[in-house]
mmCIF file with all atom_site columns, C-alpha atoms in Angstrom:
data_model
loop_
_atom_site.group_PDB
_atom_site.id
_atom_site.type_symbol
_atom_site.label_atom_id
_atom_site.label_alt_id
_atom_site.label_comp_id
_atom_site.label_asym_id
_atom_site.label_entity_id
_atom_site.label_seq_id
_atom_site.pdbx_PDB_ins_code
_atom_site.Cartn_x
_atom_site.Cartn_y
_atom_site.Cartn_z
_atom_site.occupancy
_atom_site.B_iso_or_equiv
_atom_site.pdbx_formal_charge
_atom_site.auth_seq_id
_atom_site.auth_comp_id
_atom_site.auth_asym_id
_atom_site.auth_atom_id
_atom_site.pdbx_PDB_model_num
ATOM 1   C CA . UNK S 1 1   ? 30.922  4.211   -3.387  1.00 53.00 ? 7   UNK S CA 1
ATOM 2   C CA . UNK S 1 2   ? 34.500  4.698   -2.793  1.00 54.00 ? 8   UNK S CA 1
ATOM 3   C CA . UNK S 1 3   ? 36.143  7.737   -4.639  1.00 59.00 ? 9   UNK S CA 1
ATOM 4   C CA . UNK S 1 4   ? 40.322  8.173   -4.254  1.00 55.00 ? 10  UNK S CA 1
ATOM 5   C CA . UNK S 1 5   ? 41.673  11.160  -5.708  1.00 58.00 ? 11  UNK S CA 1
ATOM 6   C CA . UNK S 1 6   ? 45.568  11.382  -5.629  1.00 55.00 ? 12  UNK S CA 1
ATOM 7   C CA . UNK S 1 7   ? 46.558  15.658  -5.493  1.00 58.00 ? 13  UNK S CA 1
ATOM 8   C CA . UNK S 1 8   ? 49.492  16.542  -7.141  1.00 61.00 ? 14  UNK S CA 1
ATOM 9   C CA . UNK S 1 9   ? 51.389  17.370  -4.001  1.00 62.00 ? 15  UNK S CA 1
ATOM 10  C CA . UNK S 1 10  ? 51.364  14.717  -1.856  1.00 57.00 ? 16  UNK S CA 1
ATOM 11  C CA . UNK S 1 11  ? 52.063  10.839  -2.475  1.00 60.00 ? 17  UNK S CA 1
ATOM 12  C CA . UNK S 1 12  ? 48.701  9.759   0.183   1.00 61.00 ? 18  UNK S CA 1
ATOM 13  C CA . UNK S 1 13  ? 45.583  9.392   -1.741  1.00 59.00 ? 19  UNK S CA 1
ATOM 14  C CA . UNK S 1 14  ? 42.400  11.198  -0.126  1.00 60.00 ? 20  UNK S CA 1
ATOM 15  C CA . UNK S 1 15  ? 39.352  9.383   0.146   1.00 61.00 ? 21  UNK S CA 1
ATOM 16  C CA . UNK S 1 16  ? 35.701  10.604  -0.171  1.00 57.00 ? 22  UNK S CA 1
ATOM 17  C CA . UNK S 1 17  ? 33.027  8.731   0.672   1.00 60.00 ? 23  UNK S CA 1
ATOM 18  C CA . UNK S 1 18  ? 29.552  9.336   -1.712  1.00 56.00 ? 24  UNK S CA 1
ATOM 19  C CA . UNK S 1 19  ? 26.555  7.718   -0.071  1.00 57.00 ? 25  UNK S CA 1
ATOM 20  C CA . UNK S 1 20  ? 23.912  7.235   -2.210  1.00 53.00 ? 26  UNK S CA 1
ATOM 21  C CA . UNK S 1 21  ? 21.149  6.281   0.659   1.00 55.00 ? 27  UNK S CA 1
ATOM 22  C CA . UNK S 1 22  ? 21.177  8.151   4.317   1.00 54.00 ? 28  UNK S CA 1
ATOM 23  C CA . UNK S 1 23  ? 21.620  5.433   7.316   1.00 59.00 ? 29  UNK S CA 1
ATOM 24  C CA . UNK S 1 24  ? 19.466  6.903   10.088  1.00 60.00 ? 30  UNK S CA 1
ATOM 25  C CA . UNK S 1 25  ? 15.905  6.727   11.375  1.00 62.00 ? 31  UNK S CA 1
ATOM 26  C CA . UNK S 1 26  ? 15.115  9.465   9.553   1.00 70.00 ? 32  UNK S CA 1
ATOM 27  C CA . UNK S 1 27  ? 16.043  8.315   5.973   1.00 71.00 ? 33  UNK S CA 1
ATOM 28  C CA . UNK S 1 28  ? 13.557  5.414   6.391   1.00 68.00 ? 34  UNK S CA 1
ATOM 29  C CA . UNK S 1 29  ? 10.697  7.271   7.128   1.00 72.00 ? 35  UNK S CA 1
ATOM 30  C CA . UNK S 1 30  ? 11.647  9.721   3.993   1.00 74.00 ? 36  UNK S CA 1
ATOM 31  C CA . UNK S 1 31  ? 11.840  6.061   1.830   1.00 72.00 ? 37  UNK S CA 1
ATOM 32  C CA . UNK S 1 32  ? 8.772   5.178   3.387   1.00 64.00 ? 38  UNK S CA 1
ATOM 33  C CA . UNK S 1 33  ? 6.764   8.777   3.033   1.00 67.00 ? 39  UNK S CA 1
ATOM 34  C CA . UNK S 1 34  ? 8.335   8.533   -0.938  1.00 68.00 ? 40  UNK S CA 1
ATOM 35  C CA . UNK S 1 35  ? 7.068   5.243   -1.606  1.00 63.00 ? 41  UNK S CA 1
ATOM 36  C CA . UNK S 1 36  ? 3.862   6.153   -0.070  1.00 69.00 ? 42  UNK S CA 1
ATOM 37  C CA . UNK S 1 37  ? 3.244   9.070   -2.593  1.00 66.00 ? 43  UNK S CA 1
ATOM 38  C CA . UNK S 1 38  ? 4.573   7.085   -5.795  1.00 63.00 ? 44  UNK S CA 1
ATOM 39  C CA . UNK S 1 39  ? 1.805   4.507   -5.385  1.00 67.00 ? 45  UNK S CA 1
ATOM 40  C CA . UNK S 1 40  ? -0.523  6.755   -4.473  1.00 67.00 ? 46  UNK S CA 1
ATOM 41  C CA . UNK S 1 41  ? 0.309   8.681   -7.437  1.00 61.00 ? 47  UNK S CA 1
ATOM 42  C CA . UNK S 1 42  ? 0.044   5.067   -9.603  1.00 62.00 ? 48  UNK S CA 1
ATOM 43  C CA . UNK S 1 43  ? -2.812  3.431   -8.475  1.00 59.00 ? 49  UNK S CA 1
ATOM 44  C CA . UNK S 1 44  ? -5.799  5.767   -9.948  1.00 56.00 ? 50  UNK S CA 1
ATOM 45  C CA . UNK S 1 45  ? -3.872  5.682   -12.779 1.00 52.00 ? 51  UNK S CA 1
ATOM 46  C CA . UNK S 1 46  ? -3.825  2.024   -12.918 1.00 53.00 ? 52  UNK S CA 1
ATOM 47  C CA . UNK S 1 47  ? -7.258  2.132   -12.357 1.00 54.00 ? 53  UNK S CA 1
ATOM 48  C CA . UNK S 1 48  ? -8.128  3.985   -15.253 1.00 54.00 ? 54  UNK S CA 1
ATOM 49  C CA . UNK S 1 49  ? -7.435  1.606   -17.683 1.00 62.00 ? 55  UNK S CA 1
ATOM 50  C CA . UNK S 1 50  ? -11.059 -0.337  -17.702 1.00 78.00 ? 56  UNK S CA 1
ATOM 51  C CA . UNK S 1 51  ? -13.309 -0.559  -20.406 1.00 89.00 ? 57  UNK S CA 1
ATOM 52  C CA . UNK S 1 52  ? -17.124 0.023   -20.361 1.00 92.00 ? 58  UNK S CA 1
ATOM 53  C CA . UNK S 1 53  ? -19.182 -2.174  -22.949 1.00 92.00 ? 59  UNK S CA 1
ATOM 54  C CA . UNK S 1 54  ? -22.726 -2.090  -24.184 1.00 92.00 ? 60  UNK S CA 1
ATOM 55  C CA . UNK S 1 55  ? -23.814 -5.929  -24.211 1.00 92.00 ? 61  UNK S CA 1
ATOM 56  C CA . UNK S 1 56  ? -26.999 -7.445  -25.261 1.00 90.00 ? 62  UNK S CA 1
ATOM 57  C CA . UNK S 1 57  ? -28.261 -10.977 -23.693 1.00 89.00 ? 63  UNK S CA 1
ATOM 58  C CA . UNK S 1 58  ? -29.608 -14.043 -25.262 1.00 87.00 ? 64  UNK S CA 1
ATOM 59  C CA . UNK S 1 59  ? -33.094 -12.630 -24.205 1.00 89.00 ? 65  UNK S CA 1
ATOM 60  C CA . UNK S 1 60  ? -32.425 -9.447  -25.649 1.00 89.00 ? 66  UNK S CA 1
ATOM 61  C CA . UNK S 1 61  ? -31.757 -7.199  -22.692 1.00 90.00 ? 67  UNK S CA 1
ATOM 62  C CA . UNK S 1 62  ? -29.281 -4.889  -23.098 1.00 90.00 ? 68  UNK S CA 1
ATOM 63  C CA . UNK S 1 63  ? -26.606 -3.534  -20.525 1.00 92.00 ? 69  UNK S CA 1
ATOM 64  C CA . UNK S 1 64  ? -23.284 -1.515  -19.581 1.00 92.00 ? 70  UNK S CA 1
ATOM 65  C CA . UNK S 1 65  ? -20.954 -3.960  -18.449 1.00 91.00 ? 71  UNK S CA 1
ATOM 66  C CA . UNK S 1 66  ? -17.142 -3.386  -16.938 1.00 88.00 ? 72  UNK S CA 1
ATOM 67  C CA . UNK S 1 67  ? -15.520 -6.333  -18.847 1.00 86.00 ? 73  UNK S CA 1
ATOM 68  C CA . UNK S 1 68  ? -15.303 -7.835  -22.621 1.00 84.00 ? 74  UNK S CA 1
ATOM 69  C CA . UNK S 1 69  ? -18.600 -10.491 -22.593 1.00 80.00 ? 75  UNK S CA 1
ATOM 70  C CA . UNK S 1 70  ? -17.975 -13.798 -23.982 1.00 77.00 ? 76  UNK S CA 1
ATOM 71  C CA . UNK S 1 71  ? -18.957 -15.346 -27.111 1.00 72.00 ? 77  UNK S CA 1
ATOM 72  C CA . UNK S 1 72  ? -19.413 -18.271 -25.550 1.00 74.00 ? 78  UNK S CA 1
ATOM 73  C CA . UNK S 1 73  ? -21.626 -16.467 -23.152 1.00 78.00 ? 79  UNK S CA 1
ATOM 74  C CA . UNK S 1 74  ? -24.355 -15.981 -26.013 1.00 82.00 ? 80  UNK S CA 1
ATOM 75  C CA . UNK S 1 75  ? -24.027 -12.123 -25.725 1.00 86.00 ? 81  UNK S CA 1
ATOM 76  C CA . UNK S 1 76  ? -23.480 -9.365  -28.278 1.00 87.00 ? 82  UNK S CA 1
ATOM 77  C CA . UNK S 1 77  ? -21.464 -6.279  -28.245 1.00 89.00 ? 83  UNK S CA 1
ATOM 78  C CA . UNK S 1 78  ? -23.442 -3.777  -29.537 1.00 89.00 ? 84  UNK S CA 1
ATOM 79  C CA . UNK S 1 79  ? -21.581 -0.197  -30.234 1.00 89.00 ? 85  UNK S CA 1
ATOM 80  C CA . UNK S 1 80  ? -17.886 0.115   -30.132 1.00 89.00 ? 86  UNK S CA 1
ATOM 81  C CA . UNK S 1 81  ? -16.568 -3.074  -30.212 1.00 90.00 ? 87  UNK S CA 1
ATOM 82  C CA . UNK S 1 82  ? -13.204 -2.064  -28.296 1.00 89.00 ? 88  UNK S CA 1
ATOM 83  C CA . UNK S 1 83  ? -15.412 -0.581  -25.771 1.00 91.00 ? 89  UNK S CA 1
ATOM 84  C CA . UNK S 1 84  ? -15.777 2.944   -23.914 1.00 92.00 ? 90  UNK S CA 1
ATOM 85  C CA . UNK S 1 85  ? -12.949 4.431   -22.057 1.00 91.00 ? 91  UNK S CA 1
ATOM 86  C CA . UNK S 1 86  ? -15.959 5.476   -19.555 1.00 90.00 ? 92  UNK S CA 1
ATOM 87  C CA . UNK S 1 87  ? -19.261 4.648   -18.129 1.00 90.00 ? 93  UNK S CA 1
ATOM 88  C CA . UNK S 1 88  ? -20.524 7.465   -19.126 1.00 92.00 ? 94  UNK S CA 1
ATOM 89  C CA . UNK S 1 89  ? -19.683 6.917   -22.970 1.00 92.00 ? 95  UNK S CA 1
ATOM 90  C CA . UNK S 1 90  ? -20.875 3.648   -22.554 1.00 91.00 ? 96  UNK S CA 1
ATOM 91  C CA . UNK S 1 91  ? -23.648 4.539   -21.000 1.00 92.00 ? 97  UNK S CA 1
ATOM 92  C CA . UNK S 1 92  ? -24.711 6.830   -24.025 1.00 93.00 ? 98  UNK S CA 1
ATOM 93  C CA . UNK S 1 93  ? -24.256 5.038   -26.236 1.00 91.00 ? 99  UNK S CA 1
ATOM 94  C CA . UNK S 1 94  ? -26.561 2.465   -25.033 1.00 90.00 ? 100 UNK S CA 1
ATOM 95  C CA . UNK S 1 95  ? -29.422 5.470   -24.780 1.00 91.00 ? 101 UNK S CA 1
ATOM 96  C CA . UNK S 1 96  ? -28.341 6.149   -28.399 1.00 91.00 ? 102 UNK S CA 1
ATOM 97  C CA . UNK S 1 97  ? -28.979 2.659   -29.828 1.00 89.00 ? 103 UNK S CA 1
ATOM 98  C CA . UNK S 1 98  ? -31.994 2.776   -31.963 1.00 88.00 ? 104 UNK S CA 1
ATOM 99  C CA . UNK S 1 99  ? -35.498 1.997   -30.971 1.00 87.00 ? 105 UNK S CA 1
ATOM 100 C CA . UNK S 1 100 ? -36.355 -1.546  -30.878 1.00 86.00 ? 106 UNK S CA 1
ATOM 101 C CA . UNK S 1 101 ? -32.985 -3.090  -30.511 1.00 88.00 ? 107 UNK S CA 1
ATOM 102 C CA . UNK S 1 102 ? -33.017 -3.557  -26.961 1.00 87.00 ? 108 UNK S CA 1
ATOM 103 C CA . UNK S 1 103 ? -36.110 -5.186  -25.614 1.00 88.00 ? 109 UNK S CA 1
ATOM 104 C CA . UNK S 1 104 ? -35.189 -3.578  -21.939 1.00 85.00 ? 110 UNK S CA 1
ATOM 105 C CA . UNK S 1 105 ? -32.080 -1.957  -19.996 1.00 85.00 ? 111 UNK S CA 1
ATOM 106 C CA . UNK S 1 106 ? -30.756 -3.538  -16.966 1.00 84.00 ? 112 UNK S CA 1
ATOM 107 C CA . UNK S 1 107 ? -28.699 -2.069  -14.617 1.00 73.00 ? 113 UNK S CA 1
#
């Protein structure tokens, strides 16, 4: 970016340069160490954002599973339907099911 200022005095405009990104070896590897740290930063984060469900089979095993079972699958969501922001929830919830429901656990 190109800034001219014209002083008061004089009838030559001055020019400033404003650089918004270093040129150099060493601006790179600042980019590069930057970039580095952002998606370092990011990707637990994205990672985060599973769901835990409690699932029972056809034969009436239940389970903690990391993604939504199908319908089409023949098995049942038992306990939150929205599912658990953690195994562990999940996981407690299948221990808290009442007795009976569950013929077994797997997994």
């Amino acid at each position: 970016m190109v800034l001219l200022m014209v002083p008061l005095t004089s009838r030559t405009p001055k020019v400033h340069r404003f650089t918004l990104i270093e040129k150099g070896r060493n601006s790179v590897k600042k980019t590069l160490v930057v970039l580095i740290a952002l998606i370092s930063v990011a990707t637990p984060a994205l990672a985060a954002g599973g769901k835990f469900y409690v699932e029972m089979d056809t034969v009436g095993n239940c389970s903690v599973v990391d993604s939504k079972p199908g319908a089409s699958a023949g098995m049942t969501i038992l306990g939150n339907k929205d599912g658990y922001t953690s195994k562990e929830d999940a996981t407690k919830a299948l221990k808290g099911l009442p007795k009976g429901k569950c013929k077994g656990v797997v997994g």
